[in-house]
Structure formats: C-alpha cells, structure tokens
Amino acid sequence: MTSIDPITRDLWQVIAATDELPVGIVETTLLLDQPIAMTRDRNGEPVVWRRSDEQPGDEIDPETILDRLPVTTGYGFTWTSLGSPPAQLFPVPEYAESDRVNMSCGSIGIHVSAPRAVENFLDMGHFPYVHTDILGAEPHTEVKEYDVEVSQERDEVLATKCKFFQPRAALSATDGMEVEYVYRVPHPFCSVLYKSSPEAPERRDVIAIFLQPMTEERCRAHLLQSMIDSTSTITELRRFQQTIFGQDKPILENQYPKRLPLDPRAETPIRADKSAIAYRRWLSQKGITYGVIPVAG
C-alpha cells in the first residue's frame, strides 16, 4: 500500500463533474490508490464512499450508504477526502460572477503524476511548439521576465506579469495579441489561470485544472472554464479547451520520471521555469510526498 502523506490525505480532492454524476446509479473511480464509489441522492447531492464490491452502473439507494467519506461541491465539481479536510475549498470568486459562462470541459486520464500535470500547466515556454498558431507561434518564443511569490497568508504560489504573444488566445479572439497571465496554485494538485479576455480587456477569463491523484503516477485532469464570451456556444468553448489539452497530453505522458522530482538539481531549470521552481519548493516545504520524488534528506 502506497504511503500517503498527512497533508495530501487531509486535502479536498476532486473526483467528478457534479452534473455528470447520475442519481441512484453507482460511478467508480480511484483516489490516492483507494477505490471510490459515488452517486447522487434524490436531492442531487453527491454521496461518496470507499468502494467494496459495487460495480459501475449498479442501482443503489443512497440512503443505505452509512459509512460515507466527506463531500463538498465547488466550481461544478464534487470533492472528497480520505482524511479530515478543511472547512472550505480554496476561493475562485470569479466563478460566481453572473455574466460568466461556466463549464466543465471534461475529465481526462493522464499517465503522469498530478504534480507533473500542474507543472506543465504553469509552463509558458512550450506554447509555440505544442500549441502552434493557437497559444504561441515562432518566432515569438521568448518567455519574458515575470514575478513569482509564495504567499504564506493565502498558502499559494502566485505568478504575475506573465506576458506572451498568442495568435489565438481564446475562442473569442479575432487577432493575435499579447496576453497577460496570472497563475495561482492554491492547492498542491490544482492550478487556476487568469488571462486577458479578448471580449473585455479590463477583465480576465479563468481556466482551471483540478488534478485527481489516482495513483502516484496516474491522475485525471478535470478542466474548468469561466469565460467572458457572449458569442460562442458551450460546445465550441469546450472543444477549444479540449483541443489545447489534447496537445498537452502526449507531451505530458512522455515525461520521465512520471513523478515530479522536487530537488532543484534533478532537472536543469531555465529562467522561464521560475514558477515551476517555486511550486516544487512549496510542495517540499509543505511535506507533500505523494506523486513526487522528495529531496534526499
């Protein structure tokens, strides 16, 4: 049995898009090497428990599930914990703004650890090469100087003043533009990205990746978009984001090792990797050992 560090055990962990959970029908998944079963009760509230012999598609009366795991909902997703989670999820206040288009953009399995997937999400350097003519294009390959801080007060990594030229920054974009990004890592396995909105330049679109650590070397990426877009359909917005992630998936799965090395000397960093270096240091300071290769003590 894999050892789970106490910080990871007590976190809220994402497991499903809430509106995709059927009422009274069993869905199954894996969380931190633990088989999990879930459904929704007649009021639409998620019920989550440690799976025994339940099979996907089984009909079940949720009222009969007495030994339940903690559960909460947030940002369109269901979250659970194998330990004693905090009272609340990390805040994403933009999600509550009435004029935003909020949607889940799929839950996609990746053969890599959750921290590896977060680090890839933070990396602007791959835009011109992996997301060619969408999020980047040659010769615009430079990652300009940006700021990174680890906020003790909010307990998160924050990268600001990130600027990159993008041929098509969002589905609503009509021309190439220099886009300003802000990256937050408010949870060891989740990251939230804010980027200039083509439709409302004074505001920012929000894209988040919530990683479900299934094992130390496998995860599921649950994708959220909270957009300012009055013209595109939800199907079109989802397809755009899934196209981007589809380009990332093979790159991610070719990374070795599958777990993220926390020793800064393990992989050669460059200036563009400042946020990744801060993220690794933050995980190390928190005592996260699940899905990573800790610094040798």
PDB file of C-alpha atoms in Angstrom:
ATOM      1  CA  MET A   1       0.000   0.000   0.000  1.00  0.00           C
ATOM      2  CA  THR A   2       1.355   3.396  -1.001  1.00  0.00           C
ATOM      3  CA  SER A   3       2.057   5.720   1.893  1.00  0.00           C
ATOM      4  CA  ILE A   4       0.043   8.943   1.753  1.00  0.00           C
ATOM      5  CA  ASP A   5       1.487  11.965   3.487  1.00  0.00           C
ATOM      6  CA  PRO A   6      -0.892  13.586   6.020  1.00  0.00           C
ATOM      7  CA  ILE A   7      -1.159  16.859   4.073  1.00  0.00           C
ATOM      8  CA  THR A   8      -2.379  15.038   0.952  1.00  0.00           C
ATOM      9  CA  ARG A   9      -4.695  12.767   2.951  1.00  0.00           C
ATOM     10  CA  ASP A  10      -6.483  15.781   4.515  1.00  0.00           C
ATOM     11  CA  LEU A  11      -6.922  17.782   1.302  1.00  0.00           C
ATOM     12  CA  TRP A  12     -10.172  18.096  -0.583  1.00  0.00           C
ATOM     13  CA  GLN A  13      -9.639  16.078  -3.797  1.00  0.00           C
ATOM     14  CA  VAL A  14     -11.692  16.466  -6.957  1.00  0.00           C
ATOM     15  CA  ILE A  15     -13.374  13.291  -8.259  1.00  0.00           C
ATOM     16  CA  ALA A  16     -16.146  14.204 -10.747  1.00  0.00           C
ATOM     17  CA  ALA A  17     -18.126  16.895 -12.523  1.00  0.00           C
ATOM     18  CA  THR A  18     -21.214  17.032 -10.290  1.00  0.00           C
ATOM     19  CA  ASP A  19     -23.821  17.274 -13.049  1.00  0.00           C
ATOM     20  CA  GLU A  20     -22.352  14.162 -14.692  1.00  0.00           C
ATOM     21  CA  LEU A  21     -23.000  12.025 -11.588  1.00  0.00           C
ATOM     22  CA  PRO A  22     -26.230  10.060 -12.047  1.00  0.00           C
ATOM     23  CA  VAL A  23     -28.876   9.899  -9.310  1.00  0.00           C
ATOM     24  CA  GLY A  24     -29.056   6.476  -7.670  1.00  0.00           C
ATOM     25  CA  ILE A  25     -26.521   4.887 -10.056  1.00  0.00           C
ATOM     26  CA  VAL A  26     -23.015   3.909  -8.959  1.00  0.00           C
ATOM     27  CA  GLU A  27     -19.986   5.548 -10.549  1.00  0.00           C
ATOM     28  CA  THR A  28     -16.492   4.394  -9.581  1.00  0.00           C
ATOM     29  CA  THR A  29     -13.029   5.919  -9.632  1.00  0.00           C
ATOM     30  CA  LEU A  30      -9.657   5.743  -7.916  1.00  0.00           C
ATOM     31  CA  LEU A  31      -8.289   8.308  -5.465  1.00  0.00           C
ATOM     32  CA  LEU A  32      -4.865   8.045  -3.812  1.00  0.00           C
ATOM     33  CA  ASP A  33      -4.802   4.309  -4.676  1.00  0.00           C
ATOM     34  CA  GLN A  34      -8.184   3.875  -2.936  1.00  0.00           C
ATOM     35  CA  PRO A  35     -11.180   2.530  -4.939  1.00  0.00           C
ATOM     36  CA  ILE A  36     -14.037   5.033  -4.557  1.00  0.00           C
ATOM     37  CA  ALA A  37     -17.761   4.769  -5.321  1.00  0.00           C
ATOM     38  CA  MET A  38     -20.127   7.702  -5.739  1.00  0.00           C
ATOM     39  CA  THR A  39     -23.641   8.658  -6.735  1.00  0.00           C
ATOM     40  CA  ARG A  40     -26.179  11.427  -6.109  1.00  0.00           C
ATOM     41  CA  ASP A  41     -29.211  11.255  -3.841  1.00  0.00           C
ATOM     42  CA  ARG A  42     -32.733  12.272  -4.834  1.00  0.00           C
ATOM     43  CA  ASN A  43     -31.918  15.899  -3.893  1.00  0.00           C
ATOM     44  CA  GLY A  44     -28.982  15.873  -6.300  1.00  0.00           C
ATOM     45  CA  GLU A  45     -26.392  15.868  -3.509  1.00  0.00           C
ATOM     46  CA  PRO A  46     -23.272  13.720  -4.056  1.00  0.00           C
ATOM     47  CA  VAL A  47     -22.660  10.699  -1.815  1.00  0.00           C
ATOM     48  CA  VAL A  48     -19.133   9.218  -1.764  1.00  0.00           C
ATOM     49  CA  TRP A  49     -17.787   6.129  -0.032  1.00  0.00           C
ATOM     50  CA  ARG A  50     -14.930   3.616  -0.148  1.00  0.00           C
ATOM     51  CA  ARG A  51     -15.849   1.100  -2.813  1.00  0.00           C
ATOM     52  CA  SER A  52     -16.233  -2.552  -1.876  1.00  0.00           C
ATOM     53  CA  ASP A  53     -17.975  -4.777  -4.438  1.00  0.00           C
ATOM     54  CA  GLU A  54     -20.090  -2.116  -6.169  1.00  0.00           C
ATOM     55  CA  GLN A  55     -19.894  -2.067  -9.959  1.00  0.00           C
ATOM     56  CA  PRO A  56     -20.336   0.941 -12.261  1.00  0.00           C
ATOM     57  CA  GLY A  57     -23.958   1.201 -13.326  1.00  0.00           C
ATOM     58  CA  ASP A  58     -25.367  -0.602 -10.278  1.00  0.00           C
ATOM     59  CA  GLU A  59     -28.599   0.873  -8.972  1.00  0.00           C
ATOM     60  CA  ILE A  60     -28.307   1.910  -5.327  1.00  0.00           C
ATOM     61  CA  ASP A  61     -30.385   3.675  -2.700  1.00  0.00           C
ATOM     62  CA  PRO A  62     -28.019   6.399  -1.405  1.00  0.00           C
ATOM     63  CA  GLU A  63     -29.857   6.342   1.943  1.00  0.00           C
ATOM     64  CA  THR A  64     -28.347   2.895   2.593  1.00  0.00           C
ATOM     65  CA  ILE A  65     -24.782   4.278   2.439  1.00  0.00           C
ATOM     66  CA  LEU A  66     -23.934   4.941   6.084  1.00  0.00           C
ATOM     67  CA  ASP A  67     -20.117   4.932   6.069  1.00  0.00           C
ATOM     68  CA  ARG A  68     -19.566   7.985   3.888  1.00  0.00           C
ATOM     69  CA  LEU A  69     -16.487   9.994   3.034  1.00  0.00           C
ATOM     70  CA  PRO A  70     -16.560  13.803   3.453  1.00  0.00           C
ATOM     71  CA  VAL A  71     -18.023  15.538   0.427  1.00  0.00           C
ATOM     72  CA  THR A  72     -18.370  19.086  -0.852  1.00  0.00           C
ATOM     73  CA  THR A  73     -19.200  20.691  -4.183  1.00  0.00           C
ATOM     74  CA  GLY A  74     -17.454  23.641  -5.762  1.00  0.00           C
ATOM     75  CA  TYR A  75     -16.975  25.162  -9.224  1.00  0.00           C
ATOM     76  CA  GLY A  76     -19.179  22.473 -10.782  1.00  0.00           C
ATOM     77  CA  PHE A  77     -17.233  19.566  -9.305  1.00  0.00           C
ATOM     78  CA  THR A  78     -17.558  17.068  -6.460  1.00  0.00           C
ATOM     79  CA  TRP A  79     -14.682  16.835  -3.973  1.00  0.00           C
ATOM     80  CA  THR A  80     -13.945  14.291  -1.253  1.00  0.00           C
ATOM     81  CA  SER A  81     -11.169  13.484   1.215  1.00  0.00           C
ATOM     82  CA  LEU A  82      -9.654  10.394   2.784  1.00  0.00           C
ATOM     83  CA  GLY A  83      -8.831  12.406   5.916  1.00  0.00           C
ATOM     84  CA  SER A  84     -10.089  15.492   7.734  1.00  0.00           C
ATOM     85  CA  PRO A  85     -10.473  18.237   5.108  1.00  0.00           C
ATOM     86  CA  PRO A  86     -10.640  21.990   5.770  1.00  0.00           C
ATOM     87  CA  ALA A  87     -13.999  23.711   6.166  1.00  0.00           C
ATOM     88  CA  GLN A  88     -13.869  25.261   2.697  1.00  0.00           C
ATOM     89  CA  LEU A  89     -12.311  24.890  -0.709  1.00  0.00           C
ATOM     90  CA  PHE A  90      -9.850  27.482  -1.962  1.00  0.00           C
ATOM     91  CA  PRO A  91     -11.669  30.540  -3.391  1.00  0.00           C
ATOM     92  CA  VAL A  92     -12.302  31.213  -7.098  1.00  0.00           C
ATOM     93  CA  PRO A  93     -14.610  34.239  -6.701  1.00  0.00           C
ATOM     94  CA  GLU A  94     -14.928  34.893 -10.437  1.00  0.00           C
ATOM     95  CA  TYR A  95     -16.990  31.705 -10.790  1.00  0.00           C
ATOM     96  CA  ALA A  96     -19.895  33.473  -9.020  1.00  0.00           C
ATOM     97  CA  GLU A  97     -19.984  36.465 -11.410  1.00  0.00           C
ATOM     98  CA  SER A  98     -23.374  36.399 -13.101  1.00  0.00           C
ATOM     99  CA  ASP A  99     -22.266  37.210 -16.658  1.00  0.00           C
ATOM    100  CA  ARG A 100     -19.666  34.454 -16.926  1.00  0.00           C
ATOM    101  CA  VAL A 101     -20.087  31.255 -18.904  1.00  0.00           C
ATOM    102  CA  ASN A 102     -19.036  28.472 -16.509  1.00  0.00           C
ATOM    103  CA  MET A 103     -18.480  24.925 -17.707  1.00  0.00           C
ATOM    104  CA  SER A 104     -16.579  21.739 -17.049  1.00  0.00           C
ATOM    105  CA  CYS A 105     -14.530  20.777 -20.094  1.00  0.00           C
ATOM    106  CA  GLY A 106     -14.099  17.094 -19.448  1.00  0.00           C
ATOM    107  CA  SER A 107     -12.234  14.733 -17.137  1.00  0.00           C
ATOM    108  CA  ILE A 108      -9.235  13.223 -18.883  1.00  0.00           C
ATOM    109  CA  GLY A 109      -6.935  10.471 -17.638  1.00  0.00           C
ATOM    110  CA  ILE A 110      -3.191  11.069 -17.881  1.00  0.00           C
ATOM    111  CA  HIS A 111      -0.387   8.588 -17.244  1.00  0.00           C
ATOM    112  CA  VAL A 112       1.654  11.007 -15.138  1.00  0.00           C
ATOM    113  CA  SER A 113       1.531  12.247 -11.540  1.00  0.00           C
ATOM    114  CA  ALA A 114      -0.763  15.101 -10.539  1.00  0.00           C
ATOM    115  CA  PRO A 115       2.177  17.416  -9.644  1.00  0.00           C
ATOM    116  CA  ARG A 116       3.734  16.806 -13.088  1.00  0.00           C
ATOM    117  CA  ALA A 117       0.452  17.910 -14.684  1.00  0.00           C
ATOM    118  CA  VAL A 118       0.303  21.073 -12.539  1.00  0.00           C
ATOM    119  CA  GLU A 119       3.857  21.972 -13.516  1.00  0.00           C
ATOM    120  CA  ASN A 120       3.051  21.551 -17.213  1.00  0.00           C
ATOM    121  CA  PHE A 121       0.069  23.887 -16.763  1.00  0.00           C
ATOM    122  CA  LEU A 122       2.454  26.537 -15.382  1.00  0.00           C
ATOM    123  CA  ASP A 123       4.867  26.304 -18.320  1.00  0.00           C
ATOM    124  CA  MET A 124       4.562  29.059 -20.931  1.00  0.00           C
ATOM    125  CA  GLY A 125       7.730  28.014 -22.755  1.00  0.00           C
ATOM    126  CA  HIS A 126       6.009  25.168 -24.613  1.00  0.00           C
ATOM    127  CA  PHE A 127       3.260  27.349 -26.153  1.00  0.00           C
ATOM    128  CA  PRO A 128       4.863  27.992 -29.584  1.00  0.00           C
ATOM    129  CA  TYR A 129       5.939  24.379 -30.025  1.00  0.00           C
ATOM    130  CA  VAL A 130       2.996  22.389 -28.632  1.00  0.00           C
ATOM    131  CA  HIS A 131       0.105  24.826 -29.237  1.00  0.00           C
ATOM    132  CA  THR A 132       1.383  26.249 -32.533  1.00  0.00           C
ATOM    133  CA  ASP A 133      -0.764  29.035 -34.056  1.00  0.00           C
ATOM    134  CA  ILE A 134      -3.124  28.977 -31.070  1.00  0.00           C
ATOM    135  CA  LEU A 135      -1.291  29.851 -27.836  1.00  0.00           C
ATOM    136  CA  GLY A 136       2.035  30.598 -29.491  1.00  0.00           C
ATOM    137  CA  ALA A 137       3.987  30.736 -32.733  1.00  0.00           C
ATOM    138  CA  GLU A 138       7.572  31.140 -33.837  1.00  0.00           C
ATOM    139  CA  PRO A 139       9.442  33.485 -33.798  1.00  0.00           C
ATOM    140  CA  HIS A 140       7.597  34.684 -30.628  1.00  0.00           C
ATOM    141  CA  THR A 141       9.250  32.138 -28.327  1.00  0.00           C
ATOM    142  CA  GLU A 142      10.699  34.281 -25.522  1.00  0.00           C
ATOM    143  CA  VAL A 143       9.242  33.947 -22.048  1.00  0.00           C
ATOM    144  CA  LYS A 144       9.593  37.459 -20.673  1.00  0.00           C
ATOM    145  CA  GLU A 145      10.592  38.193 -17.095  1.00  0.00           C
ATOM    146  CA  TYR A 146       7.716  37.723 -14.657  1.00  0.00           C
ATOM    147  CA  ASP A 147       7.162  37.759 -10.885  1.00  0.00           C
ATOM    148  CA  VAL A 148       6.605  34.758  -8.610  1.00  0.00           C
ATOM    149  CA  GLU A 149       5.793  34.688  -4.923  1.00  0.00           C
ATOM    150  CA  VAL A 150       4.766  32.068  -2.411  1.00  0.00           C
ATOM    151  CA  SER A 151       2.093  33.722  -0.272  1.00  0.00           C
ATOM    152  CA  GLN A 152       2.219  32.496   3.303  1.00  0.00           C
ATOM    153  CA  GLU A 153      -1.046  34.299   4.089  1.00  0.00           C
ATOM    154  CA  ARG A 154      -3.036  32.599   1.312  1.00  0.00           C
ATOM    155  CA  ASP A 155      -0.833  29.471   1.220  1.00  0.00           C
ATOM    156  CA  GLU A 156      -0.441  29.501  -2.546  1.00  0.00           C
ATOM    157  CA  VAL A 157       2.049  30.076  -5.344  1.00  0.00           C
ATOM    158  CA  LEU A 158       1.306  33.194  -7.414  1.00  0.00           C
ATOM    159  CA  ALA A 159       2.938  34.158 -10.729  1.00  0.00           C
ATOM    160  CA  THR A 160       2.099  37.618 -12.105  1.00  0.00           C
ATOM    161  CA  LYS A 161       3.054  39.874 -15.044  1.00  0.00           C
ATOM    162  CA  CYS A 162       3.341  36.835 -17.313  1.00  0.00           C
ATOM    163  CA  LYS A 163       3.109  38.063 -20.918  1.00  0.00           C
ATOM    164  CA  PHE A 164       3.124  36.039 -24.109  1.00  0.00           C
ATOM    165  CA  PHE A 165       2.133  36.698 -27.730  1.00  0.00           C
ATOM    166  CA  GLN A 166      -0.685  34.406 -28.814  1.00  0.00           C
ATOM    167  CA  PRO A 167      -2.156  34.043 -32.319  1.00  0.00           C
ATOM    168  CA  ARG A 168      -5.500  32.889 -30.879  1.00  0.00           C
ATOM    169  CA  ALA A 169      -5.637  33.441 -27.132  1.00  0.00           C
ATOM    170  CA  ALA A 170      -9.274  32.343 -26.808  1.00  0.00           C
ATOM    171  CA  LEU A 171     -12.140  31.220 -28.995  1.00  0.00           C
ATOM    172  CA  SER A 172     -13.453  34.804 -28.969  1.00  0.00           C
ATOM    173  CA  ALA A 173     -10.138  36.246 -30.239  1.00  0.00           C
ATOM    174  CA  THR A 174     -10.092  37.629 -33.775  1.00  0.00           C
ATOM    175  CA  ASP A 175      -6.431  38.671 -33.942  1.00  0.00           C
ATOM    176  CA  GLY A 176      -3.115  37.807 -32.336  1.00  0.00           C
ATOM    177  CA  MET A 177      -2.491  39.669 -29.089  1.00  0.00           C
ATOM    178  CA  GLU A 178      -0.005  39.909 -26.260  1.00  0.00           C
ATOM    179  CA  VAL A 179      -1.788  38.174 -23.432  1.00  0.00           C
ATOM    180  CA  GLU A 180      -1.168  38.797 -19.752  1.00  0.00           C
ATOM    181  CA  TYR A 181      -1.425  35.795 -17.492  1.00  0.00           C
ATOM    182  CA  VAL A 182      -1.699  35.280 -13.751  1.00  0.00           C
ATOM    183  CA  TYR A 183      -1.162  31.793 -12.396  1.00  0.00           C
ATOM    184  CA  ARG A 184      -2.352  30.648  -8.968  1.00  0.00           C
ATOM    185  CA  VAL A 185      -1.557  27.329  -7.343  1.00  0.00           C
ATOM    186  CA  PRO A 186      -3.924  27.372  -4.328  1.00  0.00           C
ATOM    187  CA  HIS A 187      -3.841  23.576  -3.790  1.00  0.00           C
ATOM    188  CA  PRO A 188      -0.964  21.130  -4.330  1.00  0.00           C
ATOM    189  CA  PHE A 189      -2.835  19.458  -7.206  1.00  0.00           C
ATOM    190  CA  CYS A 190      -4.843  22.373  -8.652  1.00  0.00           C
ATOM    191  CA  SER A 191      -3.963  25.492 -10.613  1.00  0.00           C
ATOM    192  CA  VAL A 192      -6.035  28.474 -11.725  1.00  0.00           C
ATOM    193  CA  LEU A 193      -5.070  30.616 -14.713  1.00  0.00           C
ATOM    194  CA  TYR A 194      -6.306  34.168 -15.375  1.00  0.00           C
ATOM    195  CA  LYS A 195      -5.713  35.590 -18.842  1.00  0.00           C
ATOM    196  CA  SER A 196      -6.707  38.758 -20.699  1.00  0.00           C
ATOM    197  CA  SER A 197     -10.208  38.446 -22.102  1.00  0.00           C
ATOM    198  CA  PRO A 198     -10.444  39.422 -25.812  1.00  0.00           C
ATOM    199  CA  GLU A 199     -14.085  40.464 -25.288  1.00  0.00           C
ATOM    200  CA  ALA A 200     -13.493  42.517 -22.112  1.00  0.00           C
ATOM    201  CA  PRO A 201      -9.825  43.595 -21.962  1.00  0.00           C
ATOM    202  CA  GLU A 202     -10.193  45.020 -18.436  1.00  0.00           C
ATOM    203  CA  ARG A 203     -11.276  41.598 -17.130  1.00  0.00           C
ATOM    204  CA  ARG A 204      -9.830  38.105 -17.251  1.00  0.00           C
ATOM    205  CA  ASP A 205     -11.024  34.731 -18.430  1.00  0.00           C
ATOM    206  CA  VAL A 206     -10.447  31.938 -15.901  1.00  0.00           C
ATOM    207  CA  ILE A 207      -9.218  28.456 -16.791  1.00  0.00           C
ATOM    208  CA  ALA A 208      -8.522  25.925 -14.055  1.00  0.00           C
ATOM    209  CA  ILE A 209      -7.097  22.443 -13.922  1.00  0.00           C
ATOM    210  CA  PHE A 210      -8.081  20.319 -10.939  1.00  0.00           C
ATOM    211  CA  LEU A 211      -5.999  17.135 -10.786  1.00  0.00           C
ATOM    212  CA  GLN A 212      -7.330  13.980  -9.172  1.00  0.00           C
ATOM    213  CA  PRO A 213      -4.330  11.926  -7.988  1.00  0.00           C
ATOM    214  CA  MET A 214      -5.408   8.360  -8.767  1.00  0.00           C
ATOM    215  CA  THR A 215      -2.030   6.774  -8.074  1.00  0.00           C
ATOM    216  CA  GLU A 216       1.471   8.183  -7.685  1.00  0.00           C
ATOM    217  CA  GLU A 217       1.907   8.016 -11.466  1.00  0.00           C
ATOM    218  CA  ARG A 218      -1.629   8.458 -12.808  1.00  0.00           C
ATOM    219  CA  CYS A 219      -4.155  11.256 -12.483  1.00  0.00           C
ATOM    220  CA  ARG A 220      -7.321  12.658 -14.012  1.00  0.00           C
ATOM    221  CA  ALA A 221      -7.459  16.257 -15.154  1.00  0.00           C
ATOM    222  CA  HIS A 222     -10.805  17.957 -14.508  1.00  0.00           C
ATOM    223  CA  LEU A 223     -10.964  21.125 -16.606  1.00  0.00           C
ATOM    224  CA  LEU A 224     -12.935  24.262 -15.747  1.00  0.00           C
ATOM    225  CA  GLN A 225     -13.571  27.357 -17.842  1.00  0.00           C
ATOM    226  CA  SER A 226     -15.180  30.554 -16.539  1.00  0.00           C
ATOM    227  CA  MET A 227     -15.306  32.796 -19.583  1.00  0.00           C
ATOM    228  CA  ILE A 228     -16.458  36.208 -20.680  1.00  0.00           C
ATOM    229  CA  ASP A 229     -17.835  35.232 -24.080  1.00  0.00           C
ATOM    230  CA  SER A 230     -21.234  36.295 -25.366  1.00  0.00           C
ATOM    231  CA  THR A 231     -20.980  34.714 -28.828  1.00  0.00           C
ATOM    232  CA  SER A 232     -19.588  31.158 -28.567  1.00  0.00           C
ATOM    233  CA  THR A 233     -21.625  28.096 -27.631  1.00  0.00           C
ATOM    234  CA  ILE A 234     -20.619  25.942 -24.671  1.00  0.00           C
ATOM    235  CA  THR A 235     -19.863  23.118 -27.116  1.00  0.00           C
ATOM    236  CA  GLU A 236     -17.476  25.373 -29.061  1.00  0.00           C
ATOM    237  CA  LEU A 237     -15.781  26.606 -25.876  1.00  0.00           C
ATOM    238  CA  ARG A 238     -15.354  23.058 -24.597  1.00  0.00           C
ATOM    239  CA  ARG A 239     -13.941  21.873 -27.917  1.00  0.00           C
ATOM    240  CA  PHE A 240     -11.387  24.696 -27.953  1.00  0.00           C
ATOM    241  CA  GLN A 241     -10.132  23.794 -24.470  1.00  0.00           C
ATOM    242  CA  GLN A 242     -10.113  20.072 -25.220  1.00  0.00           C
ATOM    243  CA  THR A 243      -8.040  20.742 -28.343  1.00  0.00           C
ATOM    244  CA  ILE A 244      -5.448  22.529 -26.200  1.00  0.00           C
ATOM    245  CA  PHE A 245      -5.374  19.750 -23.624  1.00  0.00           C
ATOM    246  CA  GLY A 246      -5.243  17.081 -26.328  1.00  0.00           C
ATOM    247  CA  GLN A 247      -1.980  18.663 -27.488  1.00  0.00           C
ATOM    248  CA  ASP A 248      -0.594  18.622 -23.932  1.00  0.00           C
ATOM    249  CA  LYS A 249      -1.498  15.019 -23.080  1.00  0.00           C
ATOM    250  CA  PRO A 250       1.114  13.172 -25.229  1.00  0.00           C
ATOM    251  CA  ILE A 251       3.836  15.602 -24.157  1.00  0.00           C
ATOM    252  CA  LEU A 252       2.949  15.040 -20.507  1.00  0.00           C
ATOM    253  CA  GLU A 253       2.842  11.269 -20.860  1.00  0.00           C
ATOM    254  CA  ASN A 254       6.316  11.221 -22.404  1.00  0.00           C
ATOM    255  CA  GLN A 255       7.839  12.903 -19.354  1.00  0.00           C
ATOM    256  CA  TYR A 256      10.153  10.801 -17.246  1.00  0.00           C
ATOM    257  CA  PRO A 257      10.094  10.140 -14.378  1.00  0.00           C
ATOM    258  CA  LYS A 258       6.302  10.122 -14.015  1.00  0.00           C
ATOM    259  CA  ARG A 259       6.578  11.604 -10.525  1.00  0.00           C
ATOM    260  CA  LEU A 260       7.837  15.169 -10.100  1.00  0.00           C
ATOM    261  CA  PRO A 261      11.396  15.494  -8.717  1.00  0.00           C
ATOM    262  CA  LEU A 262      11.461  18.187  -6.025  1.00  0.00           C
ATOM    263  CA  ASP A 263      15.250  18.526  -5.927  1.00  0.00           C
ATOM    264  CA  PRO A 264      16.005  21.677  -7.989  1.00  0.00           C
ATOM    265  CA  ARG A 265      19.153  19.976  -9.304  1.00  0.00           C
ATOM    266  CA  ALA A 266      17.222  16.993 -10.684  1.00  0.00           C
ATOM    267  CA  GLU A 267      16.245  18.771 -13.917  1.00  0.00           C
ATOM    268  CA  THR A 268      18.014  21.766 -15.416  1.00  0.00           C
ATOM    269  CA  PRO A 269      15.869  24.875 -14.848  1.00  0.00           C
ATOM    270  CA  ILE A 270      15.901  27.994 -17.015  1.00  0.00           C
ATOM    271  CA  ARG A 271      14.551  31.471 -16.316  1.00  0.00           C
ATOM    272  CA  ALA A 272      11.155  30.545 -17.780  1.00  0.00           C
ATOM    273  CA  ASP A 273      10.792  27.898 -15.060  1.00  0.00           C
ATOM    274  CA  LYS A 274      10.589  30.318 -12.111  1.00  0.00           C
ATOM    275  CA  SER A 275       7.013  29.364 -11.282  1.00  0.00           C
ATOM    276  CA  ALA A 276       7.831  25.640 -11.506  1.00  0.00           C
ATOM    277  CA  ILE A 277      10.798  26.076  -9.165  1.00  0.00           C
ATOM    278  CA  ALA A 278       8.601  27.944  -6.661  1.00  0.00           C
ATOM    279  CA  TYR A 279       5.935  25.244  -6.958  1.00  0.00           C
ATOM    280  CA  ARG A 280       8.443  22.455  -6.253  1.00  0.00           C
ATOM    281  CA  ARG A 281       9.835  24.339  -3.267  1.00  0.00           C
ATOM    282  CA  TRP A 282       6.307  24.919  -1.908  1.00  0.00           C
ATOM    283  CA  LEU A 283       5.435  21.218  -2.184  1.00  0.00           C
ATOM    284  CA  SER A 284       8.665  20.305  -0.439  1.00  0.00           C
ATOM    285  CA  GLN A 285       8.068  22.793   2.388  1.00  0.00           C
ATOM    286  CA  LYS A 286       4.519  21.504   2.879  1.00  0.00           C
ATOM    287  CA  GLY A 287       5.760  17.934   3.217  1.00  0.00           C
ATOM    288  CA  ILE A 288       3.999  16.566   0.132  1.00  0.00           C
ATOM    289  CA  THR A 289       5.457  13.177  -0.818  1.00  0.00           C
ATOM    290  CA  TYR A 290       2.615  11.705  -2.922  1.00  0.00           C
ATOM    291  CA  GLY A 291       3.312  11.857  -6.675  1.00  0.00           C
ATOM    292  CA  VAL A 292       6.723  13.444  -6.191  1.00  0.00           C
ATOM    293  CA  ILE A 293      10.322  12.384  -5.666  1.00  0.00           C
ATOM    294  CA  PRO A 294      11.244  14.171  -2.422  1.00  0.00           C
ATOM    295  CA  VAL A 295      14.568  15.914  -1.924  1.00  0.00           C
ATOM    296  CA  ALA A 296      17.010  13.402  -0.455  1.00  0.00           C
ATOM    297  CA  GLY A 297      17.420  14.233   3.215  1.00  0.00           C
TER     298      GLY A 297
END
